[in-house]
Coordinates of C-alpha atoms and ligand atoms in Angstrom, one line a residue:
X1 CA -22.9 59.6 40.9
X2 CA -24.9 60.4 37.7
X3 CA -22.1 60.4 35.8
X4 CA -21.2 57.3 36.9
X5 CA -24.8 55.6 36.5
X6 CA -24.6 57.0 32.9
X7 CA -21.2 55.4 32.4
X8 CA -22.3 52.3 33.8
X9 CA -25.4 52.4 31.2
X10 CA -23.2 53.6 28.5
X11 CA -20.8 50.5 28.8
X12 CA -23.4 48.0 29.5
X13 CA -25.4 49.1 26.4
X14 CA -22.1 48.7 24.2
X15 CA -21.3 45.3 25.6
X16 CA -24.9 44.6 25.1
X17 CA -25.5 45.5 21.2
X18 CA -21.8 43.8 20.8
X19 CA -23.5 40.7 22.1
X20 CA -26.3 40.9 20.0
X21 CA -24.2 41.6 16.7
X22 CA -22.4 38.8 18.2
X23 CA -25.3 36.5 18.2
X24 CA -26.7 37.8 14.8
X25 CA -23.4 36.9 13.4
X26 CA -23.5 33.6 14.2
X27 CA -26.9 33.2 14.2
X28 CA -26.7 34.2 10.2
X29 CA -23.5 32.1 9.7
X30 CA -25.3 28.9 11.1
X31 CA -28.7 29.9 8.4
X32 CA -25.6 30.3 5.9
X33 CA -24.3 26.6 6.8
X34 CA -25.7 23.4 4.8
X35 CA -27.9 21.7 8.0
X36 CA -25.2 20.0 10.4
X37 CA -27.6 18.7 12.7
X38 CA -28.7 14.7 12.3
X39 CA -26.9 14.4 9.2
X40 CA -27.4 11.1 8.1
X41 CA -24.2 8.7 9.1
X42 CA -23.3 5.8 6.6
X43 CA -20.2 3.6 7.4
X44 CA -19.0 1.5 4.6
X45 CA -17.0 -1.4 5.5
X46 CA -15.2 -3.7 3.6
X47 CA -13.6 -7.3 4.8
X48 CA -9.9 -7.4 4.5
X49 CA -9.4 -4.7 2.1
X50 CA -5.7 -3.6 2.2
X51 CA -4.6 0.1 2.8
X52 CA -2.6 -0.4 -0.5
X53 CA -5.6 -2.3 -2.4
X54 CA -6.9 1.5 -3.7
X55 CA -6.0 4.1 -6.1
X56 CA -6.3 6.7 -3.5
X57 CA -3.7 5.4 -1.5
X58 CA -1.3 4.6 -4.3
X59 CA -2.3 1.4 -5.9
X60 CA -1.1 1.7 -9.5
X61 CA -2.7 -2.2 -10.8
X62 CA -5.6 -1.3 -10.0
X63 CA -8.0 1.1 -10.4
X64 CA -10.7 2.4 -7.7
X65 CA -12.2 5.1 -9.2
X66 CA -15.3 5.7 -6.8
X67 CA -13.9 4.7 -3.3
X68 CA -10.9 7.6 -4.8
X69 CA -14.0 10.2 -5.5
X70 CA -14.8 10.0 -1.8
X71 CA -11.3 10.4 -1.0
X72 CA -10.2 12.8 -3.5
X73 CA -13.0 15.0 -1.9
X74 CA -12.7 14.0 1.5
X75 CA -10.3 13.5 4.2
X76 CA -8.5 10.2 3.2
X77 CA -6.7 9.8 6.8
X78 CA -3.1 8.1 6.5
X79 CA -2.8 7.0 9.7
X80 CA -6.4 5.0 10.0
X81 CA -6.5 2.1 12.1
X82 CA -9.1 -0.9 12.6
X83 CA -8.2 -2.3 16.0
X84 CA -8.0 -5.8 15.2
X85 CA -6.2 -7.8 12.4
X86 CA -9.4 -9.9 11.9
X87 CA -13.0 -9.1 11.9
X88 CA -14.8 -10.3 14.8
X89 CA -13.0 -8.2 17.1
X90 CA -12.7 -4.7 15.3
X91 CA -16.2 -5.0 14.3
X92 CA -17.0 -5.5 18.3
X93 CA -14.9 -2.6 18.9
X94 CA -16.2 -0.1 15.7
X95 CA -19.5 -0.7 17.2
X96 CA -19.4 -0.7 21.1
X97 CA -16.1 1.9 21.1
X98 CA -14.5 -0.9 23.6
X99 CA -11.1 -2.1 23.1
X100 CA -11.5 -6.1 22.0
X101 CA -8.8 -7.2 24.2
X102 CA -11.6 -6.5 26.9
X103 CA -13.5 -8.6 25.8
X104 CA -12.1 -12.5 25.5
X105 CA -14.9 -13.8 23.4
X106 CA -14.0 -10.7 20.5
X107 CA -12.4 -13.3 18.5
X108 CA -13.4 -15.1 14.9
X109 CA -16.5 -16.7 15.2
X110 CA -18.3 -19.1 14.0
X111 CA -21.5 -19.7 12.6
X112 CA -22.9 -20.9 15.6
X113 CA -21.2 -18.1 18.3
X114 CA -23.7 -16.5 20.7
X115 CA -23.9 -12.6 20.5
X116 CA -20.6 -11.5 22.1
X117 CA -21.8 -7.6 22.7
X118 CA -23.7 -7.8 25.8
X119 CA -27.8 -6.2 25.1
X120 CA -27.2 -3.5 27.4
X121 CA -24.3 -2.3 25.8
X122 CA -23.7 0.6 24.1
X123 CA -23.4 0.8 20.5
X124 CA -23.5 3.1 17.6
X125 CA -27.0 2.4 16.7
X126 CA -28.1 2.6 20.0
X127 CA -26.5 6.3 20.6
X128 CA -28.2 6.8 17.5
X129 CA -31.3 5.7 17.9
X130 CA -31.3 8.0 21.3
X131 CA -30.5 10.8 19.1
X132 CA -33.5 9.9 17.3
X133 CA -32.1 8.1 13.8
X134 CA -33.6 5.2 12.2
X135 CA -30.7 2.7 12.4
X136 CA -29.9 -0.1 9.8
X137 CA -27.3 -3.0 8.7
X138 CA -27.1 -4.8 5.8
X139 CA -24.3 -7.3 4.9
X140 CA -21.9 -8.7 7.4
X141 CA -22.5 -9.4 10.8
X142 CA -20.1 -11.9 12.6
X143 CA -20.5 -10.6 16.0
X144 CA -22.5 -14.0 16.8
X145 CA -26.2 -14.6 17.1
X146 CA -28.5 -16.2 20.0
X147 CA -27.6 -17.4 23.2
X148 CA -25.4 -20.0 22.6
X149 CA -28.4 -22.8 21.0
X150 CA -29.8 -21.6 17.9
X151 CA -32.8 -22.6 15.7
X152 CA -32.4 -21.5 12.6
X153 CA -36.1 -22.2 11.7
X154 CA -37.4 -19.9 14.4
X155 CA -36.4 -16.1 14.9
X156 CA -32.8 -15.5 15.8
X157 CA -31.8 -13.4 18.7
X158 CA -30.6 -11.5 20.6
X159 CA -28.7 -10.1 17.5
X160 CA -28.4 -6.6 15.9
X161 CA -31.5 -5.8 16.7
X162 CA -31.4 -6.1 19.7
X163 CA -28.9 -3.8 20.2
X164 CA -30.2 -0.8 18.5
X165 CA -30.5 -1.6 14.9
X166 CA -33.8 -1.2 13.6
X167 CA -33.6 -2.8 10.8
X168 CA -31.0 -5.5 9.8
X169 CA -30.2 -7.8 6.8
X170 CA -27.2 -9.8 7.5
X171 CA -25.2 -12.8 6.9
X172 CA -24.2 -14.5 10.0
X173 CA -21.1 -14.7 9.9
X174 CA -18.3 -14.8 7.0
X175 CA -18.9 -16.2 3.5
X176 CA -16.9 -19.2 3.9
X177 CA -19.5 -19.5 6.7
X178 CA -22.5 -21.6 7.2
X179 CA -25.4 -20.7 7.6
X180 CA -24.9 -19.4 3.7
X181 CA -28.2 -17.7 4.0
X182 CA -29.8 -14.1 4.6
X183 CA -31.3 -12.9 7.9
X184 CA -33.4 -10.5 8.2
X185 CA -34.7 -8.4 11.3
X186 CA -34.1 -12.1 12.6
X187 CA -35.3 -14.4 10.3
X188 CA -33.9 -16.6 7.5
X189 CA -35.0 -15.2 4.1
X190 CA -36.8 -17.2 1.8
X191 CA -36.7 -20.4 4.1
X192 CA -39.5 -23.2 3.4
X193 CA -40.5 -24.5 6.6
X194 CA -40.6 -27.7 5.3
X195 CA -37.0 -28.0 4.9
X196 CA -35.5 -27.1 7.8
X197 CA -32.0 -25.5 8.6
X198 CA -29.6 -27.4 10.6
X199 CA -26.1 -26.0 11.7
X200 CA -23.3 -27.8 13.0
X201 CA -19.3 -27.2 13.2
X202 CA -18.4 -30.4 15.2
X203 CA -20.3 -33.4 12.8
X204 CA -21.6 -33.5 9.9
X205 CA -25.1 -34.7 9.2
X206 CA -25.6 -37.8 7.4
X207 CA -25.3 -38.3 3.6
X208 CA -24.4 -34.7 3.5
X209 CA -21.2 -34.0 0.9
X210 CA -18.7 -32.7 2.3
X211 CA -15.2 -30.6 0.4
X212 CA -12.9 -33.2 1.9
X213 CA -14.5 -36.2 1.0
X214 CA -16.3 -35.1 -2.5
X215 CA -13.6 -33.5 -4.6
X216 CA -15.2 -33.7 -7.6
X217 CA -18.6 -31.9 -6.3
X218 CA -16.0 -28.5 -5.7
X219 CA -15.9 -25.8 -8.2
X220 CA -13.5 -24.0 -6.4
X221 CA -10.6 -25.9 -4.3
X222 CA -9.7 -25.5 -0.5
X223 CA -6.2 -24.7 0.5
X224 CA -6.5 -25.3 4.3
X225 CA -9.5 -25.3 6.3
X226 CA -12.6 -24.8 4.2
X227 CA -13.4 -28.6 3.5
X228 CA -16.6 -29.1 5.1
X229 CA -20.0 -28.6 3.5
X230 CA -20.4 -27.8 0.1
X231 CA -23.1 -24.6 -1.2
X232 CA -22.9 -23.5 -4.9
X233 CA -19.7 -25.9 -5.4
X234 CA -17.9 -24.2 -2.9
X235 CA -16.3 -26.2 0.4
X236 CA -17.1 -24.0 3.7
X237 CA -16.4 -24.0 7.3
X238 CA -18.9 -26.0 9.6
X239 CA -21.8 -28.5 8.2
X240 CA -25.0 -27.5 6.9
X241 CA -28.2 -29.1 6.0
X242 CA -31.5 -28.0 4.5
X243 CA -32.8 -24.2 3.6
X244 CA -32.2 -25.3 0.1
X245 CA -34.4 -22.2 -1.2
X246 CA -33.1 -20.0 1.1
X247 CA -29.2 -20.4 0.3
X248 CA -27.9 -17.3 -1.3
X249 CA -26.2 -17.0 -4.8
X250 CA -22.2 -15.9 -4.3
X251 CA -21.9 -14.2 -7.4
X252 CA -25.2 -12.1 -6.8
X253 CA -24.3 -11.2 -3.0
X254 CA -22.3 -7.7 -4.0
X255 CA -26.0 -7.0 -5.9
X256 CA -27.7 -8.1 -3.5
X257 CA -26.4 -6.2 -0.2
X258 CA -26.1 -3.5 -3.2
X259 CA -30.0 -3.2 -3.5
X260 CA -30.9 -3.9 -0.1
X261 CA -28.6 -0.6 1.0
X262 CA -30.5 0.9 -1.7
X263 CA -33.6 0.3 -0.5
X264 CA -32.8 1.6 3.3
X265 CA -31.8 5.0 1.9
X266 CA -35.2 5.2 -0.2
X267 CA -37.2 4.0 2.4
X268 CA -35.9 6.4 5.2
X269 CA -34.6 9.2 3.3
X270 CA -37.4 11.3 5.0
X271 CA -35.7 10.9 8.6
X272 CA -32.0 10.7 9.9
X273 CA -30.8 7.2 9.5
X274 CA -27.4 5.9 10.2
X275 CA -26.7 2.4 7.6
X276 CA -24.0 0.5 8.3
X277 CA -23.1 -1.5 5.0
X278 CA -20.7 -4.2 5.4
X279 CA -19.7 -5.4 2.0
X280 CA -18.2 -8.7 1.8
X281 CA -15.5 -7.9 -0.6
X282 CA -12.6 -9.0 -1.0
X283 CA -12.7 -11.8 1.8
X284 CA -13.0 -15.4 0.2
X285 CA -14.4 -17.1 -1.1
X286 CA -13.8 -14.7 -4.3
X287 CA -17.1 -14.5 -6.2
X288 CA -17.0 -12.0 -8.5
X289 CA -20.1 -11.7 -10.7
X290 CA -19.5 -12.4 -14.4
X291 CA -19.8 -8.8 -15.4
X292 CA -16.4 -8.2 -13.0
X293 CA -15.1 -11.7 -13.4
X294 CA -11.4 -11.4 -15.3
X295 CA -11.8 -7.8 -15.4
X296 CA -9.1 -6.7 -12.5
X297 CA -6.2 -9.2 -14.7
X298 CA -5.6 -10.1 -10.9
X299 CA -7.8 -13.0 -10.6
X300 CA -10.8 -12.9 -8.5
X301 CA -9.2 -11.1 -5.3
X302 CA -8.7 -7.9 -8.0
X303 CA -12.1 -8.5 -9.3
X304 CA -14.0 -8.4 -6.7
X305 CA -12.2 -5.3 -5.5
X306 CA -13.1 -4.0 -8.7
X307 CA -16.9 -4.9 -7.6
X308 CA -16.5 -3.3 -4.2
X309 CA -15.5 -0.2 -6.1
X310 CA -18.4 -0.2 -8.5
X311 CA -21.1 -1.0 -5.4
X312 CA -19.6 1.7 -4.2
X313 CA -20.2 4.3 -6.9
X314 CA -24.0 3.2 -7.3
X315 CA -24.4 3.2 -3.5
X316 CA -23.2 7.0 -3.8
X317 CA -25.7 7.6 -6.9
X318 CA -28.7 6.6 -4.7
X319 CA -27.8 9.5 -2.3
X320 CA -27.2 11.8 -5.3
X321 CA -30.5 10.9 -6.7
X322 CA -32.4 11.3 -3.8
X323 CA -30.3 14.5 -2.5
X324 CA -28.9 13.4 0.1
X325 CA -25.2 14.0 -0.5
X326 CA -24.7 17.0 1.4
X327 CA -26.8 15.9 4.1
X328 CA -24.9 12.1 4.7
X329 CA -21.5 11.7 6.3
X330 CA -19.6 8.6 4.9
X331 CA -16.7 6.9 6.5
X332 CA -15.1 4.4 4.3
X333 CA -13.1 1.9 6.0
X334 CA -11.4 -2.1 6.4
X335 CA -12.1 -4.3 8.8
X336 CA -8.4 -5.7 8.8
X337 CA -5.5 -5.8 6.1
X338 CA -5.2 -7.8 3.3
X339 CA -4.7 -11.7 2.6
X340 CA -4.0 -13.6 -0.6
X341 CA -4.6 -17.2 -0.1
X342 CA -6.8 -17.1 2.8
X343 CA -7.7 -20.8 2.3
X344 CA -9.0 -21.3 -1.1
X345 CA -7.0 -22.0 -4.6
X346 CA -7.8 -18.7 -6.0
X347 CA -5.2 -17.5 -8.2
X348 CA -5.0 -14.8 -5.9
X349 CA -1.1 -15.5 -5.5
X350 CA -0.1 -16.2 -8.5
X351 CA -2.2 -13.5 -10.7
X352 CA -0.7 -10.9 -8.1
X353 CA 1.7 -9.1 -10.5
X354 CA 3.1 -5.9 -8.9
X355 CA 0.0 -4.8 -6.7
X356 CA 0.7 -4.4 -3.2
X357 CA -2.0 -5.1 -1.5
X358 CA -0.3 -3.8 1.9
X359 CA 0.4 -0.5 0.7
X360 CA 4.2 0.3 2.2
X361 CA 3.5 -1.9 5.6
X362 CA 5.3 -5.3 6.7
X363 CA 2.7 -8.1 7.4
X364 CA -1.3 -8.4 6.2
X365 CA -4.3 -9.8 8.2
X366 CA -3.6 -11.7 11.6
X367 CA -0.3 -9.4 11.6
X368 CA 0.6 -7.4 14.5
X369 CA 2.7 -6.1 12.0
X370 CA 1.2 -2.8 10.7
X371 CA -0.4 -4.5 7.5
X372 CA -2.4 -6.1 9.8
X373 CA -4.3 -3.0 11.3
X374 CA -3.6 0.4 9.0
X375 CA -6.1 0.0 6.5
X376 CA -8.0 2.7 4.2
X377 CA -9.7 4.9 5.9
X378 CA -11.8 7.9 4.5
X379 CA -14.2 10.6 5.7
X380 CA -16.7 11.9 3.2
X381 CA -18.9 14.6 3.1
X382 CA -20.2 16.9 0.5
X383 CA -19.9 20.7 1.3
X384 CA -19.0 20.0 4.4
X385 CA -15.4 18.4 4.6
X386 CA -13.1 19.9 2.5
X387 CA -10.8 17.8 0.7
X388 CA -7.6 16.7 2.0
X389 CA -5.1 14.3 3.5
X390 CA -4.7 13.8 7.5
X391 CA -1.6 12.2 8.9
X392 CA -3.6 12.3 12.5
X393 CA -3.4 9.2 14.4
X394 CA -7.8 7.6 14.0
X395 CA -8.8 4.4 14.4
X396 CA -12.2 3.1 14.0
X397 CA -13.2 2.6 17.7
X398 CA -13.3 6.7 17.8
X399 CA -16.1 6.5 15.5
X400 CA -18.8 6.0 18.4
X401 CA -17.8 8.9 20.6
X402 CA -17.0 10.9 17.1
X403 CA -20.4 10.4 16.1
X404 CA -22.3 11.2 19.3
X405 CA -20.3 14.8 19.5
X406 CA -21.7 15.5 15.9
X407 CA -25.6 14.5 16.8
X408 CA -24.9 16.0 20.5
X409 CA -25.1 13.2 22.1
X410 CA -24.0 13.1 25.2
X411 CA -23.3 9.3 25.1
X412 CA -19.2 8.5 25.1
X413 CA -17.8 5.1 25.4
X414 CA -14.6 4.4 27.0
X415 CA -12.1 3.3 24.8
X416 CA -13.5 5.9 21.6
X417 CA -11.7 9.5 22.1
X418 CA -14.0 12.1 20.4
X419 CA -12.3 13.1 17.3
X420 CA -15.3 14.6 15.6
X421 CA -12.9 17.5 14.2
X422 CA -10.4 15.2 13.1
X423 CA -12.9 13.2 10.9
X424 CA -14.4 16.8 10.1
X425 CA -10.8 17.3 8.8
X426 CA -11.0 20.4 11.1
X427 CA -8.3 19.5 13.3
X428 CA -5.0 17.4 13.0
X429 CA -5.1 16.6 16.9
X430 CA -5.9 12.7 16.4
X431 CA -5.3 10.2 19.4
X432 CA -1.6 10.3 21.2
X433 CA -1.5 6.2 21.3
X434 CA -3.8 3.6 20.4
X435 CA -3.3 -0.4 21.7
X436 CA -3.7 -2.6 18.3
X437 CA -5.2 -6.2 18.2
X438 CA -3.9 -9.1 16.4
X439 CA -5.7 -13.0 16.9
X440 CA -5.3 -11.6 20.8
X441 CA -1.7 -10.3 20.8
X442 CA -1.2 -6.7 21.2
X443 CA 1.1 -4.0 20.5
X444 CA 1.3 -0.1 21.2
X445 CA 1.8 2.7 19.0
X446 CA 2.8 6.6 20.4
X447 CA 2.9 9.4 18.1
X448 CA 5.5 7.6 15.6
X449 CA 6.3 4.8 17.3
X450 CA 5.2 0.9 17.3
X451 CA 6.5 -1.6 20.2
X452 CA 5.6 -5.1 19.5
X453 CA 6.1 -6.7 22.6
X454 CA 8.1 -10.5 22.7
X455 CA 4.8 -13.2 21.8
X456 CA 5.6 -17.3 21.3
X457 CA 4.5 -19.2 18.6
X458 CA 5.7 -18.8 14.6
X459 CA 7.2 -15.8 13.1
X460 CA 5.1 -16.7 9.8
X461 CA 2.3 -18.0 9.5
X462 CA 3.0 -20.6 7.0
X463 CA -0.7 -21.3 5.6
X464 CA -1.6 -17.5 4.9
X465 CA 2.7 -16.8 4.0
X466 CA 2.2 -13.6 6.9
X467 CA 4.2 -12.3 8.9
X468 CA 2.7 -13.1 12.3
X469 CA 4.8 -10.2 14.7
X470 CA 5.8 -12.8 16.5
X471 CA 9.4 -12.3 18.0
X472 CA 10.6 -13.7 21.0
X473 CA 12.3 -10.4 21.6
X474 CA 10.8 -6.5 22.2
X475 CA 10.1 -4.8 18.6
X476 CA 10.4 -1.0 18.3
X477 CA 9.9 1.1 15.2
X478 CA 10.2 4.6 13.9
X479 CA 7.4 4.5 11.8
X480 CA 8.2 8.3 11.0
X481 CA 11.5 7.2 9.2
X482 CA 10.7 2.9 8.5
X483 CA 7.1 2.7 7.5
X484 CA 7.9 -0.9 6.5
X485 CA 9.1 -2.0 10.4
X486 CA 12.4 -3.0 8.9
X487 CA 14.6 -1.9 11.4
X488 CA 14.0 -2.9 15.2
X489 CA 15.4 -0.1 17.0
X490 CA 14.6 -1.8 20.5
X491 CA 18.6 -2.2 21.3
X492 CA 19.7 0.8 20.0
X493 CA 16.9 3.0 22.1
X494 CA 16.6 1.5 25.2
X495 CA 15.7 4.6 26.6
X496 CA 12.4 4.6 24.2
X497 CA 11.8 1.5 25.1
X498 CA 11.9 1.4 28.5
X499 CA 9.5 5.0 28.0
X500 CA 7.4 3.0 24.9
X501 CA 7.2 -0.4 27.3
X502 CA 5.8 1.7 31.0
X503 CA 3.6 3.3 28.8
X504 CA 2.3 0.3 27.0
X505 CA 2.1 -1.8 30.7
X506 CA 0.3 1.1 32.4
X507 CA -2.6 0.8 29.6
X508 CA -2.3 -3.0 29.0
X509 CA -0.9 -4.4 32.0
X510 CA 2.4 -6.0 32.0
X511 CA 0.8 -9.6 30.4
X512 CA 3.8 -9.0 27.9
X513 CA 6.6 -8.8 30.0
X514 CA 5.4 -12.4 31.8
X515 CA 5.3 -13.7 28.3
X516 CA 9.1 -12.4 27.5
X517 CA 10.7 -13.4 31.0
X518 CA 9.1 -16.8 30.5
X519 CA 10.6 -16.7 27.0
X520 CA 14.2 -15.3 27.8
X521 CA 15.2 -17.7 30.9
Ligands
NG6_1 C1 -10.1 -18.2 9.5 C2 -10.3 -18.8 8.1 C3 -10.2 -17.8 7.1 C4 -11.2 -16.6 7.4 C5 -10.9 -16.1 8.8 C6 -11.9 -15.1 9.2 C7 -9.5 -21.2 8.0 C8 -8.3 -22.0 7.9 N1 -9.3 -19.8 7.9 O1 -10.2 -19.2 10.5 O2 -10.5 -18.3 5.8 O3 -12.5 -17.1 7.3 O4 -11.0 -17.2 9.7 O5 -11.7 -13.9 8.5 O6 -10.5 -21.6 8.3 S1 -12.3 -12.6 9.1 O7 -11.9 -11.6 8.2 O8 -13.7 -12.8 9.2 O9 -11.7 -12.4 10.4
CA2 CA1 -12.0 -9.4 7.7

């Protein structure tokens, strides 16, 4: 019995010192470890960059050299997806880590739109706000504003503050947008309250110039849309009046979001924050400042990527400076793929040369096609990822579940798998299918394979020269052996399409297969 008690003791006393060493160990190998609690989260986010408009990712015209720094020495993902073709709804689903096909008002806005994320939804600055971060936004919003009625003169919301940014300094909407002015926290900067804001995209207001009717008021030309009123000699979308002093300058806007991101990091460098920085670049209309303008040889579309860039490397010296590198995770990313003439005369067609602005894919923005959705996407984070390249299957709407598992937040949302490894680059295990979005259409990738399901309407669209995926028969790719989607395999696998199609319906419902048997009788 002794013997036994002893042996009992003997064993428990090993297994308890081998705990201890245990916990020593990885006690000391987490005091060895730069901090990976609250790191600071930054998402950068450019409009209608192309996966093939960077160095990095094998653009040979042009030249990228700071986006390429954060993806030479971080994971630059190959497989990166936005989930939409436009902005509106992969911007609804980056930030709420909902699908946008759930949600039929995720589509582009304008101007006037009423917030389309609902107040009490979850979002990334809201799971990060309950992990205790300061949250910020400065540049793009076009997720809608107000309730449906707004008053420019007064403060605007509900808007991204009110659902979980701290701090915001957007522009409504798009660029070719009105209002062309800068809100901030709600209100419209530098506005003189004697000269009121008015907004309207049905009528004009009287005497007001407008692109189609005053040609020779334009300093840049409208292709298609884009002929309404005129700010800084360029035609918009929708009819403005008043806010004279607070219109913003196009050239100065890259500086000016530039500064204000700036100014975030400095002013809350002492506490987590999370800044999401929408840069406008290189959605039109094309503004490059002078210092860029005619510097890309590409016209303004290669300028102001050039600009991007260079915003991009400064943005980075602010958190060197203030030594915050190793401490910040940065994901680089594209709202949508790539256009050339998106509506304005721009040169952006004709100065093309050999860039590709799709990288190896078949279509561009609006595309169900992959150029549509597969844009640049990058993970960055200084002695803490180590450099390489991930073929894993991301797409932006992981970011939100991602992100809480690094802060330890509890908070998931449904449509965002956790893939904190993956964007760690600590794991190849990315997502087994994601559904992709294009002006509401979708389609369905699995592991290597795309199905495009049969949609009406034209194959290209003629204005933008896209391919739009339309088809009125199934699509199916190999995307392991036809990154282009230049061979439909659809009749030569039925058996993986029947398997890609079930798959497809039992996620998305079988609102394809209506559309095709209405199509085919
Ligand atoms: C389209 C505009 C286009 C661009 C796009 C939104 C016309 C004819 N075209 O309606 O120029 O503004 O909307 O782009 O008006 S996005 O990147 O914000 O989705
Ligand atoms: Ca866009």
């Amino acid at each position: 019995m002794k013997i036994r008690i002893a042996a009992v003791l003997f064993v428990t006393g090993i297994l308890l010192s081998f705990t201890t060493s245990c916990q020593k160990k990885k006690q000391s190998s987490i005091t060895d470890e730069k901090p990976i609690s609250k790191p600071n989260i930054v998402i950068i986010y450019t409009d209608d960059l192309g996966y093939g408009d960077i160095s990095a990712n094998g653009a040979t015209e042009i030249n990228t050299p700071n986006i390429d720094l954060l993806a030479n020495e971080g994971v630059r993902f190959t497989n990166g997806y936005a989930s939409s073709a436009t902005c509106t709804p992969s911007r609804y689903a980056l930030l709420t880590g909902v699908y946008p096909w759930k949600n039929e008002r995720a589509k582009i806005l304008p101007g006037t739109a009423p917030l389309i994320i609902g107040t009490d939804q979850m979002t990334i600055p809201r799971m990060l706000k309950g992990a205790g971060y300061h949250t910020g936004i400065v540049g793009k919003w076009h997720l809608g504003l107000g309730n449906g009625n707004v008053n420019w003169n007064e403060t605007v919301k509900p808007g991204p503050n009110e659902l979980g940014f701290d701090y915001s300094h957007i522009m409504a909407a798009t660029q070719d947008r009105v209002p062309t002015v800068y809100i901030q926290d709600g209100d419209v900067v530098g506005l003189d309250p004697k000269d009121p804001i008015e907004v309207d995209y049905k009528n004009n207001f009287e005497g007001q110039p407008t692109g189609k009717d005053n040609p020779e008021l334009l300093e840049m030309k409208w292709h298609h849309g884009h002929n309404s009123s005129i700010v800084n000699g360029i035609p918009r979308i929708g009819y403005m009046k008043g806010g004279e002093t607070a219109k913003w300058s196009d050239i100065d806007m890259a500086d000016h979001f530039l500064k204000e991101a700036q100014n975030y990091v400095r002013a809350h460098k002492e506490e987590p924050f999370f800044l999401y920085y929408a840069m406008q670049q290189p959605h039109v209309p094309r503004t490059p400042h002078p210092r860029f303008a005619g510097k890309s040889g590409m016209g303004p579309r290669g300028d102001v990527i050039l600009e991007a860039d260079w915003m991009v490397g400064e943005f980075l010296q602010t958190l060197r400076e203030e030594g915050l590198l190793e401490n910040t995770l940065i994901v680089f990313t594209s709202d949508n793929g790539p256009v050339l003439n998106d509506g304005y005369y721009d040169d952006a067609v004709e100065k093309l040369g050999m860039h590709t602005p799709a990288g190896p894919f078949r279509g561009g923005k609006y595309s169900l096609y992959e150029a549509g959705t597969h844009v640049p996407f990058i993970t960055y984070w200084k002695g803490r990822i180590q450099p390489g390249i991930s073929d894993a299957l991301v797409c932006q709407i992981d970011l939100l579940s991602s992100i809480a598992k690094l802060v330890d937040s509890d908070v998931r949302a449904e449509d965002s798998k956790e893939l904190a490894d993956v964007f760690l680059g600590q794991s190849e295990e990315g997502r087994e299918d994601l559904i992709l979005e294009a002006t509401t259409r979708t389609a369905y990738r699995n592991g290597d394979w795309v199905l495009i399901p049969p949609y009406k309407g034209t194959p290209v669209n003629k204005l933008v020269n896209i391919e739009t995926g339309n088809s009125k028969k199934y699509q199916l790719f190999d995307l392991s052996k036809d990154l282009g989607q230049e061979t439909n395999l659809a009749s030569s696998r039925p058996d993986k399409l029947k398997e890609m199609i079930e798959m497809y319906e039992s996620k998305r419902g079988d609102v394809n297969r209506k559309t095709e048997q209405l199509e085919l009788k």
